[in-house]
PDB file of C-alpha atoms in Angstrom:
ATOM      1  CA  MET A1419     166.475 149.297  90.059  1.00  0.00           C
ATOM      2  CA  ASP A1420     164.152 152.260  90.098  1.00  0.00           C
ATOM      3  CA  LEU A1421     160.444 151.431  89.842  1.00  0.00           C
ATOM      4  CA  THR A1422     157.568 153.691  89.063  1.00  0.00           C
ATOM      5  CA  ARG A1423     154.602 153.667  91.453  1.00  0.00           C
ATOM      6  CA  ARG A1424     152.455 151.953  88.812  1.00  0.00           C
ATOM      7  CA  GLU A1425     155.018 149.190  88.280  1.00  0.00           C
ATOM      8  CA  LEU A1426     155.322 148.649  92.021  1.00  0.00           C
ATOM      9  CA  GLN A1427     151.554 148.328  92.415  1.00  0.00           C
ATOM     10  CA  ARG A1428     151.488 145.834  89.548  1.00  0.00           C
ATOM     11  CA  MET A1429     154.153 143.691  91.206  1.00  0.00           C
ATOM     12  CA  VAL A1430     152.357 143.769  94.570  1.00  0.00           C
ATOM     13  CA  LEU A1431     149.084 142.729  92.990  1.00  0.00           C
ATOM     14  CA  ALA A1432     150.827 139.973  91.070  1.00  0.00           C
ATOM     15  CA  GLY A1433     152.448 138.754  94.276  1.00  0.00           C
ATOM     16  CA  LEU A1434     149.100 138.642  96.054  1.00  0.00           C
ATOM     17  CA  SER A1435     147.365 136.776  93.289  1.00  0.00           C
ATOM     18  CA  ALA A1436     150.097 134.291  92.381  1.00  0.00           C
ATOM     19  CA  PRO A1437     149.674 132.023  95.428  1.00  0.00           C
ATOM     20  CA  LEU A1438     145.936 131.914  94.816  1.00  0.00           C
ATOM     21  CA  LEU A1439     146.507 130.791  91.265  1.00  0.00           C
ATOM     22  CA  SER A1440     149.034 128.155  92.289  1.00  0.00           C
ATOM     23  CA  TRP A1441     147.022 126.655  95.170  1.00  0.00           C
ATOM     24  CA  PRO A1442     144.837 123.693  94.317  1.00  0.00           C
ATOM     25  CA  SER A1443     141.211 124.732  93.995  1.00  0.00           C
ATOM     26  CA  GLN A1444     139.195 124.015  97.104  1.00  0.00           C
ATOM     27  CA  ALA A1445     136.678 121.262  96.489  1.00  0.00           C
ATOM     28  CA  ALA A1446     133.076 122.261  96.941  1.00  0.00           C
ATOM     29  CA  PRO A1447     131.385 120.489  99.849  1.00  0.00           C
ATOM     30  CA  ALA A1448     129.499 117.392  98.803  1.00  0.00           C
ATOM     31  CA  LYS A1449     125.784 117.908  98.393  1.00  0.00           C
ATOM     32  CA  PRO A1450     123.596 115.943 100.806  1.00  0.00           C
ATOM     33  CA  ASN A1451     121.586 113.007  99.513  1.00  0.00           C
ATOM     34  CA  SER A1452     118.829 111.649 101.749  1.00  0.00           C
ATOM     35  CA  LYS A1453     117.066 109.573  99.118  1.00  0.00           C
ATOM     36  CA  VAL A1454     117.005 106.021 100.478  1.00  0.00           C
ATOM     37  CA  LYS A1455     115.947 103.083  98.285  1.00  0.00           C
ATOM     38  CA  GLY A1456     114.170 105.518  95.997  1.00  0.00           C
ATOM     39  CA  VAL A1457     112.301 107.265  98.834  1.00  0.00           C
ATOM     40  CA  GLN A1458     113.050 110.936  99.400  1.00  0.00           C
ATOM     41  CA  ILE A1459     113.459 111.555 103.112  1.00  0.00           C
ATOM     42  CA  GLY A1460     113.266 115.270 103.831  1.00  0.00           C
ATOM     43  CA  VAL A1461     112.303 117.589 106.641  1.00  0.00           C
ATOM     44  CA  GLN A1462     109.603 120.069 107.544  1.00  0.00           C
ATOM     45  CA  SER A1463     111.771 122.975 108.625  1.00  0.00           C
ATOM     46  CA  TYR A1464     109.395 123.498 111.563  1.00  0.00           C
ATOM     47  CA  SER A1465     111.551 120.759 113.099  1.00  0.00           C
ATOM     48  CA  PHE A1466     114.241 123.459 113.475  1.00  0.00           C
ATOM     49  CA  ARG A1467     111.901 126.144 114.817  1.00  0.00           C
ATOM     50  CA  ASP A1468     114.394 126.867 117.607  1.00  0.00           C
ATOM     51  CA  ARG A1469     116.722 128.635 115.167  1.00  0.00           C
ATOM     52  CA  GLY A1470     116.689 131.053 112.244  1.00  0.00           C
ATOM     53  CA  LEU A1471     116.738 130.198 108.556  1.00  0.00           C
ATOM     54  CA  ASP A1472     120.505 130.120 108.044  1.00  0.00           C
ATOM     55  CA  GLU A1473     120.982 127.996 111.157  1.00  0.00           C
ATOM     56  CA  ALA A1474     118.145 125.688 110.071  1.00  0.00           C
ATOM     57  CA  ILE A1475     119.772 125.154 106.668  1.00  0.00           C
ATOM     58  CA  GLN A1476     123.062 124.346 108.373  1.00  0.00           C
ATOM     59  CA  ALA A1477     121.222 121.898 110.633  1.00  0.00           C
ATOM     60  CA  MET A1478     119.810 120.133 107.562  1.00  0.00           C
ATOM     61  CA  LEU A1479     123.341 119.804 106.201  1.00  0.00           C
ATOM     62  CA  ASP A1480     124.586 118.513 109.561  1.00  0.00           C
ATOM     63  CA  VAL A1481     121.888 115.820 109.528  1.00  0.00           C
ATOM     64  CA  GLY A1482     122.449 115.050 105.836  1.00  0.00           C
ATOM     65  CA  LEU A1483     118.978 115.938 104.550  1.00  0.00           C
ATOM     66  CA  SER A1484     118.599 116.963 100.921  1.00  0.00           C
ATOM     67  CA  SER A1485     114.930 118.010 100.708  1.00  0.00           C
ATOM     68  CA  CYS A1486     112.915 120.583 102.633  1.00  0.00           C
ATOM     69  CA  GLU A1487     109.336 121.692 103.104  1.00  0.00           C
ATOM     70  CA  LEU A1488     109.807 125.253 104.294  1.00  0.00           C
ATOM     71  CA  TYR A1489     107.911 126.472 107.362  1.00  0.00           C
ATOM     72  CA  SER A1490     106.637 130.040 106.893  1.00  0.00           C
ATOM     73  CA  GLY A1491     108.066 130.959 110.291  1.00  0.00           C
ATOM     74  CA  HIS A1492     111.533 130.682 108.765  1.00  0.00           C
ATOM     75  CA  VAL A1493     110.643 133.285 106.131  1.00  0.00           C
ATOM     76  CA  GLU A1494     108.323 135.724 107.870  1.00  0.00           C
ATOM     77  CA  PRO A1495     109.398 138.145 110.635  1.00  0.00           C
ATOM     78  CA  ARG A1496     110.244 136.679 114.002  1.00  0.00           C
ATOM     79  CA  GLY A1497     107.227 136.820 116.265  1.00  0.00           C
ATOM     80  CA  SER A1498     104.818 136.895 113.313  1.00  0.00           C
ATOM     81  CA  GLY A1499     102.830 134.113 114.949  1.00  0.00           C
ATOM     82  CA  ALA A1500     101.670 136.519 117.656  1.00  0.00           C
ATOM     83  CA  ARG A1501      97.918 136.655 118.088  1.00  0.00           C
ATOM     84  CA  GLY A1502      95.567 139.586 118.134  1.00  0.00           C
ATOM     85  CA  PRO A1503      93.980 141.829 115.481  1.00  0.00           C
ATOM     86  CA  GLN A1504      96.927 144.230 115.278  1.00  0.00           C
ATOM     87  CA  ALA A1505      99.501 141.474 114.905  1.00  0.00           C
ATOM     88  CA  ARG A1506      97.339 139.810 112.254  1.00  0.00           C
ATOM     89  CA  GLU A1507      97.084 143.019 110.229  1.00  0.00           C
ATOM     90  CA  GLU A1508     100.822 143.599 110.490  1.00  0.00           C
ATOM     91  CA  LEU A1509     101.511 140.117 109.155  1.00  0.00           C
ATOM     92  CA  ARG A1510      99.062 140.588 106.292  1.00  0.00           C
ATOM     93  CA  LYS A1511     100.738 143.898 105.426  1.00  0.00           C
ATOM     94  CA  TRP A1512     104.170 142.253 105.485  1.00  0.00           C
ATOM     95  CA  ARG A1513     103.041 139.488 103.120  1.00  0.00           C
ATOM     96  CA  LEU A1514     101.487 141.950 100.678  1.00  0.00           C
ATOM     97  CA  GLU A1515     104.318 144.480 100.670  1.00  0.00           C
ATOM     98  CA  THR A1516     107.527 142.460 101.008  1.00  0.00           C
ATOM     99  CA  PRO A1517     109.333 142.393  97.633  1.00  0.00           C
ATOM    100  CA  LEU A1518     109.364 139.000  95.947  1.00  0.00           C
ATOM    101  CA  ASP A1519     113.149 139.262  95.741  1.00  0.00           C
ATOM    102  CA  HIS A1520     113.180 138.498  99.478  1.00  0.00           C
ATOM    103  CA  PHE A1521     111.812 135.032  98.741  1.00  0.00           C
ATOM    104  CA  LYS A1522     114.060 134.530  95.721  1.00  0.00           C
ATOM    105  CA  GLN A1523     117.006 135.136  98.029  1.00  0.00           C
ATOM    106  CA  VAL A1524     115.653 132.477 100.386  1.00  0.00           C
ATOM    107  CA  ARG A1525     115.551 130.034  97.469  1.00  0.00           C
ATOM    108  CA  ALA A1526     119.132 130.930  96.574  1.00  0.00           C
ATOM    109  CA  LYS A1527     120.267 129.907 100.062  1.00  0.00           C
ATOM    110  CA  PHE A1528     118.842 126.415  99.566  1.00  0.00           C
ATOM    111  CA  ASP A1529     120.309 126.127  96.079  1.00  0.00           C
ATOM    112  CA  LYS A1530     123.745 127.069  97.403  1.00  0.00           C
ATOM    113  CA  ALA A1531     123.452 124.417 100.120  1.00  0.00           C
ATOM    114  CA  GLY A1532     122.397 121.765  97.590  1.00  0.00           C
ATOM    115  CA  ILE A1533     119.044 121.222  99.323  1.00  0.00           C
ATOM    116  CA  GLU A1534     115.908 120.857  97.224  1.00  0.00           C
ATOM    117  CA  LEU A1535     113.235 123.304  98.324  1.00  0.00           C
ATOM    118  CA  TYR A1536     110.205 121.141  97.659  1.00  0.00           C
ATOM    119  CA  ALA A1537     107.214 122.933  99.173  1.00  0.00           C
ATOM    120  CA  TYR A1538     106.210 126.001 101.171  1.00  0.00           C
ATOM    121  CA  ASN A1539     104.057 125.713 104.267  1.00  0.00           C
ATOM    122  CA  LEU A1540     101.582 128.620 104.397  1.00  0.00           C
ATOM    123  CA  SER A1541      98.337 127.929 106.213  1.00  0.00           C
ATOM    124  CA  PHE A1542      95.483 129.626 104.371  1.00  0.00           C
ATOM    125  CA  ARG A1543      92.605 130.280 106.763  1.00  0.00           C
ATOM    126  CA  ASP A1544      89.171 131.822 106.372  1.00  0.00           C
ATOM    127  CA  ASP A1545      90.439 135.227 107.511  1.00  0.00           C
ATOM    128  CA  PHE A1546      92.820 135.534 104.517  1.00  0.00           C
ATOM    129  CA  SER A1547      91.814 138.314 102.157  1.00  0.00           C
ATOM    130  CA  ASP A1548      91.776 137.492  98.447  1.00  0.00           C
ATOM    131  CA  ALA A1549      94.849 139.665  97.964  1.00  0.00           C
ATOM    132  CA  GLU A1550      96.699 137.876 100.757  1.00  0.00           C
ATOM    133  CA  MET A1551      95.767 134.468  99.408  1.00  0.00           C
ATOM    134  CA  ASP A1552      96.867 135.412  95.903  1.00  0.00           C
ATOM    135  CA  ARG A1553     100.129 136.743  97.319  1.00  0.00           C
ATOM    136  CA  GLY A1554     100.754 133.396  98.993  1.00  0.00           C
ATOM    137  CA  PHE A1555     100.865 131.750  95.584  1.00  0.00           C
ATOM    138  CA  GLU A1556     103.136 134.499  94.237  1.00  0.00           C
ATOM    139  CA  ILE A1557     105.468 133.847  97.166  1.00  0.00           C
ATOM    140  CA  ALA A1558     105.499 130.136  96.335  1.00  0.00           C
ATOM    141  CA  LYS A1559     106.470 130.972  92.757  1.00  0.00           C
ATOM    142  CA  ALA A1560     109.259 133.250  93.960  1.00  0.00           C
ATOM    143  CA  LEU A1561     110.506 130.389  96.133  1.00  0.00           C
ATOM    144  CA  GLY A1562     110.447 128.164  93.052  1.00  0.00           C
ATOM    145  CA  VAL A1563     108.063 125.541  94.441  1.00  0.00           C
ATOM    146  CA  GLY A1564     104.992 123.980  92.900  1.00  0.00           C
ATOM    147  CA  ILE A1565     103.398 122.890  96.167  1.00  0.00           C
ATOM    148  CA  ILE A1566     101.998 124.699  99.200  1.00  0.00           C
ATOM    149  CA  THR A1567     101.088 122.802 102.354  1.00  0.00           C
ATOM    150  CA  ALA A1568      98.415 124.327 104.546  1.00  0.00           C
ATOM    151  CA  SER A1569      96.867 123.690 107.942  1.00  0.00           C
ATOM    152  CA  SER A1570      93.701 125.143 106.517  1.00  0.00           C
ATOM    153  CA  THR A1571      89.952 124.715 106.921  1.00  0.00           C
ATOM    154  CA  VAL A1572      87.479 122.699 104.889  1.00  0.00           C
ATOM    155  CA  SER A1573      85.411 125.847 104.322  1.00  0.00           C
ATOM    156  CA  ALA A1574      88.384 127.634 102.701  1.00  0.00           C
ATOM    157  CA  ALA A1575      89.075 124.865 100.179  1.00  0.00           C
ATOM    158  CA  LYS A1576      86.823 126.215  97.422  1.00  0.00           C
ATOM    159  CA  ARG A1577      88.418 129.682  97.542  1.00  0.00           C
ATOM    160  CA  ILE A1578      91.885 128.175  97.629  1.00  0.00           C
ATOM    161  CA  ASP A1579      91.074 126.022  94.601  1.00  0.00           C
ATOM    162  CA  GLY A1580      90.369 129.083  92.462  1.00  0.00           C
ATOM    163  CA  PHE A1581      93.797 130.556  93.174  1.00  0.00           C
ATOM    164  CA  ALA A1582      95.525 127.164  92.897  1.00  0.00           C
ATOM    165  CA  ARG A1583      94.065 126.599  89.419  1.00  0.00           C
ATOM    166  CA  ARG A1584      95.036 130.081  88.294  1.00  0.00           C
ATOM    167  CA  HIS A1585      98.610 129.742  89.505  1.00  0.00           C
ATOM    168  CA  LYS A1586      98.882 125.987  88.738  1.00  0.00           C
ATOM    169  CA  ILE A1587     100.238 125.244  92.208  1.00  0.00           C
ATOM    170  CA  LYS A1588      99.030 122.274  94.256  1.00  0.00           C
ATOM    171  CA  VAL A1589      97.877 122.773  97.837  1.00  0.00           C
ATOM    172  CA  GLY A1590      98.223 119.873 100.255  1.00  0.00           C
ATOM    173  CA  MET A1591      95.761 120.161 103.130  1.00  0.00           C
ATOM    174  CA  HIS A1592      97.418 119.229 106.415  1.00  0.00           C
ATOM    175  CA  GLY A1593      95.460 117.442 109.103  1.00  0.00           C
ATOM    176  CA  HIS A1594      95.706 117.277 112.879  1.00  0.00           C
ATOM    177  CA  ASP A1595      93.803 115.100 115.338  1.00  0.00           C
ATOM    178  CA  ASN A1596      90.962 117.510 116.152  1.00  0.00           C
ATOM    179  CA  VAL A1597      88.103 115.203 115.163  1.00  0.00           C
ATOM    180  CA  LYS A1598      85.502 117.286 117.040  1.00  0.00           C
ATOM    181  CA  ASP A1599      85.658 120.244 114.654  1.00  0.00           C
ATOM    182  CA  PRO A1600      84.172 119.351 111.236  1.00  0.00           C
ATOM    183  CA  ASN A1601      85.890 122.360 109.665  1.00  0.00           C
ATOM    184  CA  GLU A1602      89.359 121.083 110.553  1.00  0.00           C
ATOM    185  CA  TYR A1603      91.208 118.331 108.680  1.00  0.00           C
ATOM    186  CA  SER A1604      91.622 115.137 110.640  1.00  0.00           C
ATOM    187  CA  SER A1605      89.670 112.296 109.021  1.00  0.00           C
ATOM    188  CA  PRO A1606      89.429 110.727 105.565  1.00  0.00           C
ATOM    189  CA  GLU A1607      85.952 112.247 105.327  1.00  0.00           C
ATOM    190  CA  SER A1608      87.232 115.793 105.944  1.00  0.00           C
ATOM    191  CA  PHE A1609      89.814 115.466 103.164  1.00  0.00           C
ATOM    192  CA  ALA A1610      87.139 114.024 100.876  1.00  0.00           C
ATOM    193  CA  ARG A1611      84.859 117.025 101.453  1.00  0.00           C
ATOM    194  CA  ALA A1612      87.663 119.403 100.458  1.00  0.00           C
ATOM    195  CA  MET A1613      88.473 117.493  97.276  1.00  0.00           C
ATOM    196  CA  GLU A1614      84.868 116.856  96.219  1.00  0.00           C
ATOM    197  CA  GLY A1615      84.171 118.922  93.111  1.00  0.00           C
ATOM    198  CA  ALA A1616      87.612 120.526  93.305  1.00  0.00           C
ATOM    199  CA  SER A1617      90.367 120.511  90.733  1.00  0.00           C
ATOM    200  CA  GLU A1618      93.411 118.258  90.888  1.00  0.00           C
ATOM    201  CA  TYR A1619      95.242 121.127  92.607  1.00  0.00           C
ATOM    202  CA  ILE A1620      93.495 120.454  95.917  1.00  0.00           C
ATOM    203  CA  CYS A1621      95.484 117.640  97.503  1.00  0.00           C
ATOM    204  CA  VAL A1622      96.511 116.127 100.830  1.00  0.00           C
ATOM    205  CA  ASN A1623      99.527 116.607 103.059  1.00  0.00           C
ATOM    206  CA  LEU A1624      99.121 113.476 105.179  1.00  0.00           C
ATOM    207  CA  ASP A1625     100.615 113.715 108.655  1.00  0.00           C
ATOM    208  CA  ILE A1626     100.758 110.056 109.597  1.00  0.00           C
ATOM    209  CA  GLY A1627     101.337 110.820 113.291  1.00  0.00           C
ATOM    210  CA  HIS A1628      98.286 113.049 113.679  1.00  0.00           C
ATOM    211  CA  PHE A1629      96.245 110.696 111.475  1.00  0.00           C
ATOM    212  CA  THR A1630      97.101 107.800 113.800  1.00  0.00           C
ATOM    213  CA  ALA A1631      96.349 109.847 116.922  1.00  0.00           C
ATOM    214  CA  ALA A1632      92.955 110.698 115.436  1.00  0.00           C
ATOM    215  CA  GLY A1633      92.171 106.981 115.156  1.00  0.00           C
ATOM    216  CA  PHE A1634      92.715 106.340 111.429  1.00  0.00           C
ATOM    217  CA  ASP A1635      94.860 103.965 109.351  1.00  0.00           C
ATOM    218  CA  ALA A1636      97.650 105.799 107.516  1.00  0.00           C
ATOM    219  CA  VAL A1637      98.687 102.745 105.498  1.00  0.00           C
ATOM    220  CA  ASP A1638      95.170 102.197 104.211  1.00  0.00           C
ATOM    221  CA  TYR A1639      94.679 105.872 103.366  1.00  0.00           C
ATOM    222  CA  LEU A1640      98.031 106.078 101.563  1.00  0.00           C
ATOM    223  CA  SER A1641      97.192 102.944  99.574  1.00  0.00           C
ATOM    224  CA  LYS A1642      93.866 104.357  98.414  1.00  0.00           C
ATOM    225  CA  HIS A1643      94.740 108.022  97.886  1.00  0.00           C
ATOM    226  CA  HIS A1644      98.451 108.164  97.037  1.00  0.00           C
ATOM    227  CA  ASP A1645      97.649 109.940  93.772  1.00  0.00           C
ATOM    228  CA  ARG A1646      96.344 112.984  95.710  1.00  0.00           C
ATOM    229  CA  ILE A1647      99.000 113.030  98.449  1.00  0.00           C
ATOM    230  CA  VAL A1648     101.755 115.558  97.728  1.00  0.00           C
ATOM    231  CA  THR A1649     103.848 115.010 100.852  1.00  0.00           C
ATOM    232  CA  LEU A1650     103.885 113.048 104.093  1.00  0.00           C
ATOM    233  CA  HIS A1651     104.787 114.301 107.546  1.00  0.00           C
ATOM    234  CA  ILE A1652     106.588 111.644 109.521  1.00  0.00           C
ATOM    235  CA  LYS A1653     106.219 111.662 113.283  1.00  0.00           C
ATOM    236  CA  ASP A1654     105.287 109.068 115.907  1.00  0.00           C
ATOM    237  CA  ARG A1655     102.252 109.458 118.140  1.00  0.00           C
ATOM    238  CA  LYS A1656     100.136 107.193 120.281  1.00  0.00           C
ATOM    239  CA  ARG A1657      96.543 106.457 119.339  1.00  0.00           C
ATOM    240  CA  ASP A1658      93.613 108.184 121.046  1.00  0.00           C
ATOM    241  CA  HIS A1659      95.206 111.657 120.801  1.00  0.00           C
ATOM    242  CA  GLY A1660      98.342 110.396 122.493  1.00  0.00           C
ATOM    243  CA  ALA A1661     101.660 112.142 122.874  1.00  0.00           C
ATOM    244  CA  ASN A1662     104.420 112.738 120.322  1.00  0.00           C
ATOM    245  CA  LEU A1663     107.186 110.233 121.002  1.00  0.00           C
ATOM    246  CA  PRO A1664     110.631 109.327 119.645  1.00  0.00           C
ATOM    247  CA  PHE A1665     110.359 107.305 116.443  1.00  0.00           C
ATOM    248  CA  GLY A1666     109.549 103.676 117.172  1.00  0.00           C
ATOM    249  CA  GLU A1667     107.911 104.299 120.553  1.00  0.00           C
ATOM    250  CA  GLY A1668     104.426 105.301 119.396  1.00  0.00           C
ATOM    251  CA  ASP A1669     101.653 103.622 117.398  1.00  0.00           C
ATOM    252  CA  THR A1670     102.287 105.291 114.035  1.00  0.00           C
ATOM    253  CA  PRO A1671     103.135 102.760 111.270  1.00  0.00           C
ATOM    254  CA  ILE A1672     106.246 104.609 110.099  1.00  0.00           C
ATOM    255  CA  LYS A1673     108.037 101.501 108.823  1.00  0.00           C
ATOM    256  CA  GLU A1674     104.978 100.250 106.956  1.00  0.00           C
ATOM    257  CA  VAL A1675     104.355 103.630 105.323  1.00  0.00           C
ATOM    258  CA  LEU A1676     107.973 104.011 104.215  1.00  0.00           C
ATOM    259  CA  GLY A1677     108.014 100.430 102.959  1.00  0.00           C
ATOM    260  CA  LEU A1678     104.925 101.112 100.886  1.00  0.00           C
ATOM    261  CA  LEU A1679     106.569 104.151  99.281  1.00  0.00           C
ATOM    262  CA  ARG A1680     109.652 102.065  98.522  1.00  0.00           C
ATOM    263  CA  ASP A1681     107.873  99.007  97.155  1.00  0.00           C
ATOM    264  CA  LYS A1682     105.273 100.889  95.116  1.00  0.00           C
ATOM    265  CA  LYS A1683     107.824 103.466  93.923  1.00  0.00           C
ATOM    266  CA  TRP A1684     105.464 106.330  94.765  1.00  0.00           C
ATOM    267  CA  LYS A1685     107.343 109.622  94.480  1.00  0.00           C
ATOM    268  CA  ILE A1686     105.926 111.206  97.633  1.00  0.00           C
ATOM    269  CA  PRO A1687     108.511 112.906  99.877  1.00  0.00           C
ATOM    270  CA  ALA A1688     108.483 111.741 103.477  1.00  0.00           C
ATOM    271  CA  ASN A1689     109.295 114.779 105.609  1.00  0.00           C
ATOM    272  CA  ILE A1690     110.432 114.358 109.180  1.00  0.00           C
ATOM    273  CA  GLU A1691     108.605 116.688 111.555  1.00  0.00           C
ATOM    274  CA  TYR A1692     110.287 116.651 114.938  1.00  0.00           C
ATOM    275  CA  GLU A1693     107.815 117.519 117.708  1.00  0.00           C
ATOM    276  CA  TYR A1694     108.524 115.297 120.694  1.00  0.00           C
ATOM    277  CA  LYS A1695     110.555 116.651 123.599  1.00  0.00           C
ATOM    278  CA  GLY A1696     114.176 115.697 123.177  1.00  0.00           C
ATOM    279  CA  ALA A1697     117.600 117.131 123.852  1.00  0.00           C
ATOM    280  CA  ASP A1698     119.527 118.851 121.086  1.00  0.00           C
ATOM    281  CA  THR A1699     117.322 119.420 118.022  1.00  0.00           C
ATOM    282  CA  VAL A1700     119.946 118.379 115.470  1.00  0.00           C
ATOM    283  CA  ALA A1701     120.774 115.231 117.430  1.00  0.00           C
ATOM    284  CA  GLU A1702     117.097 114.279 117.656  1.00  0.00           C
ATOM    285  CA  VAL A1703     116.412 114.878 113.944  1.00  0.00           C
ATOM    286  CA  LYS A1704     119.476 112.733 113.174  1.00  0.00           C
ATOM    287  CA  LYS A1705     117.887 109.939 115.207  1.00  0.00           C
ATOM    288  CA  CYS A1706     114.647 110.351 113.264  1.00  0.00           C
ATOM    289  CA  TYR A1707     116.494 110.209 109.952  1.00  0.00           C
ATOM    290  CA  GLU A1708     118.484 107.133 110.968  1.00  0.00           C
ATOM    291  CA  TYR A1709     115.268 105.383 112.013  1.00  0.00           C
ATOM    292  CA  CYS A1710     113.748 106.080 108.589  1.00  0.00           C
ATOM    293  CA  ARG A1711     116.901 105.024 106.781  1.00  0.00           C
ATOM    294  CA  ARG A1712     117.104 101.718 108.648  1.00  0.00           C
ATOM    295  CA  ALA A1713     113.415 101.058 108.036  1.00  0.00           C
ATOM    296  CA  LEU A1714     113.937 101.408 104.293  1.00  0.00           C
ATOM    297  CA  GLU A1715     117.146  99.396 104.135  1.00  0.00           C
ATOM    298  CA  THR A1716     115.861  96.348 106.016  1.00  0.00           C
TER     299      THR A1716
END
């Protein structure tokens, strides 16, 4: 039988496509679910700072985590944390000039993985220009989040509040254990000074490990101020500025905090932030997650 070239091409294409049509459709991978007893266990992606964004997302899937607070280092250029005036100006320029589609594409990666992108970690400091600060909120919108977490300063809170109110995005101030500097967040009093006279958009990102190391009671603070806490960082540290340790080996009341979230039904994500020295990062974050899961289930 003689065939024209067009007929032959049609038969070849049909032969290529027929098996695809007859094969059973490949099931989409199951989405992770790390909500335990009503408490959303997530991760600060800083935990996976040893790898790039795509690898960090895969690590979250490997652990089984379904919620993320995104570390700016996973979005901004590698090495953007370098110090010095020139490096600082280059980073500012990058933030101001990078198209917002870049951040929308980041969000799409999380959506495809089935991981909720809950908050963006961008630490507003006093050296931020107004344009740079405003751009930070535009970036958060492009990422599709309503919360920014920030290792900021008390003195910057008033400026931040103006932009937060305009954009209607909450900013959770993140504390460390530097109690000697009154301009850094560490104590209940430092958080209170930031929120005094501010709108409801100035909030707290309570790191219960640093809070414990600074000498304060995370359970008591959570009980009294849960309405202004937008996220928790879960790590284990010793008191008196002690070391980061594997979960369960420090003084941080992780079980009590998680139990309070569970029993009171407070919808505050508890984000694992892996900082102690372990072996493989994914293996260590898995251990952290399992510790939290067991604490909530017992």
